[in-house]
XYZ file of C-alpha atoms in Angstrom:
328
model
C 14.613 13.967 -31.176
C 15.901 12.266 -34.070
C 15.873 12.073 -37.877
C 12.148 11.114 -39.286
C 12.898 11.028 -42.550
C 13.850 7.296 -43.199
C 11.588 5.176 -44.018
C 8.496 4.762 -42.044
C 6.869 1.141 -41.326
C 3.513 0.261 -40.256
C 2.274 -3.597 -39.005
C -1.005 -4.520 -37.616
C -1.123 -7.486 -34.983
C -3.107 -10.912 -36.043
C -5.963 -11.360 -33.520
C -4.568 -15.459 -32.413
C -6.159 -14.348 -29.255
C -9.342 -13.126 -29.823
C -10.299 -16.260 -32.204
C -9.866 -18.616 -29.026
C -11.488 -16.108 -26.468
C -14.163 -16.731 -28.631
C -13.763 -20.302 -30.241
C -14.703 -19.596 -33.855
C -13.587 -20.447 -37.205
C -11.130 -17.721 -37.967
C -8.057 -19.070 -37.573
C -9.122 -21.103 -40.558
C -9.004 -17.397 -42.447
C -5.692 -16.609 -41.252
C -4.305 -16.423 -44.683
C -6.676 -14.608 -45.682
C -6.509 -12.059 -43.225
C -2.983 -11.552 -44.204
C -3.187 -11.338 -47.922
C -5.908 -8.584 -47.351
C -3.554 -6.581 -44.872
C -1.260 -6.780 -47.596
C -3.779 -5.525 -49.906
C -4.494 -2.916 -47.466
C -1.094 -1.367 -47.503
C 0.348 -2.521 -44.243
C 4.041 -3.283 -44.016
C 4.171 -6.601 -41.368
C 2.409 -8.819 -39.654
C 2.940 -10.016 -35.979
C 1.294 -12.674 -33.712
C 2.311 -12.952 -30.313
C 2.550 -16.106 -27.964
C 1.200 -17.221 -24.815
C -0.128 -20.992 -24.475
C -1.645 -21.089 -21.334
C -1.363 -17.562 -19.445
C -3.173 -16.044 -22.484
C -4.246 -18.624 -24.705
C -3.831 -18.142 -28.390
C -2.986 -19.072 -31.827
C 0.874 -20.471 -32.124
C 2.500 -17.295 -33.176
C 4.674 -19.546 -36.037
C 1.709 -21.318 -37.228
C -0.448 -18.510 -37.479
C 2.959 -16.359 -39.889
C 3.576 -19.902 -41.688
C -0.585 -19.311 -42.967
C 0.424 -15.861 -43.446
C 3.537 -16.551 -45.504
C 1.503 -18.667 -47.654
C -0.984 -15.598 -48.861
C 1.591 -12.691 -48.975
C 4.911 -11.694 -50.785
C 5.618 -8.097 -49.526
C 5.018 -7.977 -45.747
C 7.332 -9.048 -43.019
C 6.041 -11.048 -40.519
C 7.199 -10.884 -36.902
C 6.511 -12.521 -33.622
C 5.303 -9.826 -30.705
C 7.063 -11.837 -28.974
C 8.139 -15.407 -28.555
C 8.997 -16.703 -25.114
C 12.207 -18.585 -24.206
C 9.745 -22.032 -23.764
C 11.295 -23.865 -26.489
C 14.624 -26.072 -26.717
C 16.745 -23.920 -28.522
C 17.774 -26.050 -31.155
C 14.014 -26.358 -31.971
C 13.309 -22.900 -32.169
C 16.470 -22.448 -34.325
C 14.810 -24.844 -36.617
C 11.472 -23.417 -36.938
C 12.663 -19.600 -37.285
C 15.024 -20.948 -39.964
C 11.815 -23.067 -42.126
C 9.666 -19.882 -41.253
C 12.371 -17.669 -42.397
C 12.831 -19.861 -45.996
C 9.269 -20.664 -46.455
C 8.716 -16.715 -46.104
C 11.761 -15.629 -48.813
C 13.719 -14.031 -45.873
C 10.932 -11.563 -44.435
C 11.028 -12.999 -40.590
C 11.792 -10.567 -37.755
C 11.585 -12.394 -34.453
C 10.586 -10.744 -31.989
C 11.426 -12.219 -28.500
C 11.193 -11.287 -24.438
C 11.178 -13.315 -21.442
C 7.873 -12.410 -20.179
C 5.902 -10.442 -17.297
C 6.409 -10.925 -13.910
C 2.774 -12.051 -13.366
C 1.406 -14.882 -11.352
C -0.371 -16.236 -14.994
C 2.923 -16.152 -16.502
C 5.181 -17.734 -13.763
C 2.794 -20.836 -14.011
C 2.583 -20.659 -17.857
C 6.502 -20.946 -17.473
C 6.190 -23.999 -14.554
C 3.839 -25.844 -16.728
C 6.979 -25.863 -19.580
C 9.182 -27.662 -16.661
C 11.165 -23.851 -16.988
C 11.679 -22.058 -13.589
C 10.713 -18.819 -13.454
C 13.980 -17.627 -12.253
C 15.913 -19.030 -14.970
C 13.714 -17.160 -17.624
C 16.160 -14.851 -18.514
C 19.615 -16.574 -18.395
C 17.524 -19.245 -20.759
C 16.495 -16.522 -23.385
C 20.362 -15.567 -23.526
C 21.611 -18.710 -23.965
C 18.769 -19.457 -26.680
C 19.674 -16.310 -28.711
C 23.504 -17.388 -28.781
C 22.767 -20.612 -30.022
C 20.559 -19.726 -32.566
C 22.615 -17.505 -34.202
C 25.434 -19.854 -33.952
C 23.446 -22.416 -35.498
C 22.141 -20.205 -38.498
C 26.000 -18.501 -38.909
C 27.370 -21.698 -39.301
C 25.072 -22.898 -42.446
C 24.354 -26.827 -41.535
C 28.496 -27.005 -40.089
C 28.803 -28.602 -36.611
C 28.288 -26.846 -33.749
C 29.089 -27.249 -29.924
C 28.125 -25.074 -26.990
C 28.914 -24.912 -23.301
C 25.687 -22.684 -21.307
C 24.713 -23.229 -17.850
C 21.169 -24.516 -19.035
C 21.904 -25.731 -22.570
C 24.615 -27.741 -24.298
C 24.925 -28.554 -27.505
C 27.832 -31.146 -29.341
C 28.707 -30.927 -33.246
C 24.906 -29.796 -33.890
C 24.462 -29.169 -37.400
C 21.191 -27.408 -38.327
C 19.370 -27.353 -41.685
C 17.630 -25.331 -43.898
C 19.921 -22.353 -43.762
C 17.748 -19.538 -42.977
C 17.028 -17.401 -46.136
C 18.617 -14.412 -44.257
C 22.273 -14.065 -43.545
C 23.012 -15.131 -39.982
C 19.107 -15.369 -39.331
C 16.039 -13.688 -38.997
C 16.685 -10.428 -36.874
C 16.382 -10.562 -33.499
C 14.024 -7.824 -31.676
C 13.982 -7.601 -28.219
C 10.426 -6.943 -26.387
C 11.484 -5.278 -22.907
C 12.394 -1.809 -21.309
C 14.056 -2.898 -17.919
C 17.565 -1.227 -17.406
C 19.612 -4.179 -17.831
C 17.570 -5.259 -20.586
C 17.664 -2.037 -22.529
C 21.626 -3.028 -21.994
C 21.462 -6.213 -23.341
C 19.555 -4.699 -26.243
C 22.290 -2.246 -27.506
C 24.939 -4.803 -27.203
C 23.345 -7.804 -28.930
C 19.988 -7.222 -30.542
C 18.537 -6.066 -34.204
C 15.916 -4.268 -32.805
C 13.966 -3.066 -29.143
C 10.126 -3.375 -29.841
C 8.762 -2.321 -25.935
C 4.839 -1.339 -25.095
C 6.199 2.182 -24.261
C 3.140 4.214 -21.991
C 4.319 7.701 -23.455
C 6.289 8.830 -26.187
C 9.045 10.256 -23.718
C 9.478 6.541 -22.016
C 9.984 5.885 -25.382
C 12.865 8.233 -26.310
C 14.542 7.689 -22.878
C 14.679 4.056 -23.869
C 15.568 4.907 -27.189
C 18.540 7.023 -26.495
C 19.484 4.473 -23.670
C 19.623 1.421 -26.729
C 21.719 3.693 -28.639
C 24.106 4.520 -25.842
C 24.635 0.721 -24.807
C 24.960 0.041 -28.919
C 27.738 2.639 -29.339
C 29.360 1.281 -25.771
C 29.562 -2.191 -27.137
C 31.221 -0.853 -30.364
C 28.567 -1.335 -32.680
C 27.056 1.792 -34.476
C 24.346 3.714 -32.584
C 21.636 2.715 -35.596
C 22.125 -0.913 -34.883
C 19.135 -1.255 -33.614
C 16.123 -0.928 -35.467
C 13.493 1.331 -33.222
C 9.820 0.112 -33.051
C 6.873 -0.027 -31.097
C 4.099 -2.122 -30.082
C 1.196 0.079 -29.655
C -3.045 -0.060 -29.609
C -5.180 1.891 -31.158
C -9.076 2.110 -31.943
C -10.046 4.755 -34.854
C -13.315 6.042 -34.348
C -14.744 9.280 -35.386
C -16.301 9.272 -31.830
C -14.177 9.267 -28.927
C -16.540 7.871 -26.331
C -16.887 4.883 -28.976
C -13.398 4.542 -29.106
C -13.310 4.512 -25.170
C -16.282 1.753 -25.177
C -14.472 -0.346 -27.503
C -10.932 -0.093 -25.493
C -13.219 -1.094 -22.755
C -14.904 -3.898 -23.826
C -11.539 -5.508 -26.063
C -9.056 -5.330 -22.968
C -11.835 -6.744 -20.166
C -12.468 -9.414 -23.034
C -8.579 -9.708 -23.557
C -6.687 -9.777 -20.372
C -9.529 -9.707 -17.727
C -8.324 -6.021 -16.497
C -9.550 -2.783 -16.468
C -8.533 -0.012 -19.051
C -6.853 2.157 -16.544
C -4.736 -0.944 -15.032
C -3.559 -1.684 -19.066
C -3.008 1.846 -19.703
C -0.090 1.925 -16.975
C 1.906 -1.068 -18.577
C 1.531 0.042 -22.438
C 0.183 2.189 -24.899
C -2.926 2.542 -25.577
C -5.416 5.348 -27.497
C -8.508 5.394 -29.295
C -10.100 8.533 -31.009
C -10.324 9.994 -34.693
C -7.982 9.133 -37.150
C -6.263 12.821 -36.841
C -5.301 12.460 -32.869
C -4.399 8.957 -33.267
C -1.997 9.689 -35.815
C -1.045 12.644 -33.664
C -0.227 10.696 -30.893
C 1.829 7.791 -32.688
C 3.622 11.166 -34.575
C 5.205 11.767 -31.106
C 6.560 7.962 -31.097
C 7.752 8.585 -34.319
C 9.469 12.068 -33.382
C 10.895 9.933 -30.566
C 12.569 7.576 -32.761
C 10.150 4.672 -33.892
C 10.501 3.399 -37.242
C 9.075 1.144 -36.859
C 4.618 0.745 -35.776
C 3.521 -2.174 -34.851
C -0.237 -1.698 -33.875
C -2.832 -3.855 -32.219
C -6.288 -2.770 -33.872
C -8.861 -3.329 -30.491
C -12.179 -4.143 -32.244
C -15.828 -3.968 -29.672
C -16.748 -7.369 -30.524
C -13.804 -10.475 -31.079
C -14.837 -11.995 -34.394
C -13.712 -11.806 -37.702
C -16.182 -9.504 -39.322
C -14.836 -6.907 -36.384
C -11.376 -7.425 -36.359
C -11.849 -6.642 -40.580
C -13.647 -3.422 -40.442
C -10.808 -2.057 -37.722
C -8.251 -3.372 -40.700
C -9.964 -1.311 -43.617
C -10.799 2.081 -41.342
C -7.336 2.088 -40.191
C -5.883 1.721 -43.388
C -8.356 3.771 -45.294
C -8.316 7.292 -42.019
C -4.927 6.512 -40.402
C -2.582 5.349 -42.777
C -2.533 7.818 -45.324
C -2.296 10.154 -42.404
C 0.856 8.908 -40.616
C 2.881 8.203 -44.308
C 2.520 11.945 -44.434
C 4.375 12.309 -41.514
C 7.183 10.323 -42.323
């Protein structure tokens, strides 16, 4: 176990999908939507990113709206894929990053070994197989872009090159936004320790959790950075209901809406629970016993509009919130 007395911090997820599952007006309202889960008490906000595999809102669009409405929250991407020339990503985290005042995290993985997913990838002109070495490569020139502050850079990669690039604007933060990484695979949890801000996986069980945890901290310490270098989160969904078999309906309905699966078939790849506010906030307490610091929580609503997707915002906020500051 580890220490739980740091600070605690809670984000809800924007729903960029659900609006174009169901092609209505709310991504107009995306700035509202974030100024009232500021208002609500929430700590970040994170959209993720999938153009084709799993349509949505553009994650960067969708936190630029955000950015707009809010002045406390962070704002995070759950999680960018490596589809983007790196100089051009390094550009818009950096004008995200200063149009925000310096609350970007960016959150980043190189996707799921799916059929949806390899296409999504093939339609980019990106081979599968290269998804990985590209997402390295992108993360070293991005940071040597921001480090050097609009100075000349040049880089040597196997799939990108770069000659006496200077970037502008400086990002707001020092080197950059930080850089979270989304995966648990062994070599990723690795690569996580050695070179990233912070590991945000879909973690099944709290004890996956702390085994990947304590596996981040060893690499961290191997590479000789401190073991806290990472920041711990977790990317987690959860439907408050006073009535379980509600709950259960509403998991039901959101994910076979969502992703076209079953509940039992998402419930083996990431975490998932829906009940009263008290076992919900039981259950993420074991995440946070584990080591999480950091929740970042998809709020599953029965029906994908905007009046849903609210009234999950204000129960969570008003049953589970108060609830899981207590535990920290």
């Amino acid at each position: 176990m580890t220490d739980t007395k740091t600070d605690l911090r809670i984000g809800v997820v924007l729903p960029g999908r659900e609006s174009v599952v169901e092609r209505n007006a709310y991504p107009r309202h995306l700035g509202q939507l974030a100024q009232l889960i500021e208002q609500l008490g929430y700590d970040s906000i994170w959209a993720g990113e999938s153009p084709l595999a799993r349509s949505r809102m553009n994650p960067l669009l969708a936190l630029t709206a955000a950015a707009t409405t809010t002045d406390r929250v962070q704002l995070g991407t759950a999680v960018l894929l490596p589809l983007r020339p790196p100089v051009h990503l390094a550009h818009e985290l950096a004008c995200l990053d200063r149009i925000s005042g310096g609350r970007l995290i960016a959150g980043v993985g190189s996707g799921f070994s799916s059929p949806a997913t390899q296409a999504e990838f093939e339609a980019y002109g990106i081979p599968f197989k290269e998804r990985v070495g590209r997402l390295r490569e992108t993360i070293e020139i991005c940071r040597a872009l921001w480090a050097a502050e609009g100075e000349p850079v040049s880089y040597e990669g196997k799939y990108h090159q770069l000659k006496d690039a200077a970037l502008l604007p400086v990002p707001d933060q020092p080197g950059g936004p930080p850089l979270w990484m989304a995966h648990s695979g062994e070599k990723m949890l690795e690569r996580t320790g050695q070179i990233y801000d912070g590991w945000m996986p879909t973690s099944t069980t709290p004890g996956n959790y702390e085994k990947g945890r304590l596996q981040v901290e060893e690499a961290s310490e191997a590479a000789g950075r401190p073991a806290t270098a990472v920041t711990n989160a977790v990317y987690l969904s959860v439907a408050v209901d006073k009535s379980i078999e509600k709950a259960e309906e509403t998991l039901h309905s959101y994910f076979g809406a969502y992703y076209r699966l079953d509940l039992a078939t998402m419930r083996t790849t990431q975490g998932i629970l829906g009940g009263p506010a008290e076992q919900v906030a039981d259950w993420l307490g074991q995440y946070i016993a584990a080591g999480a610091r950091h929740l970042v929580l998809r709020l599953p609503s029965p029906v994908l509009d905007e009046l849903s997707y609210r009234a999950a915002l204000e129960r969570t906020a008003e049953e589970l919130l108060p609830l899981l500051r207590g535990i920290a």
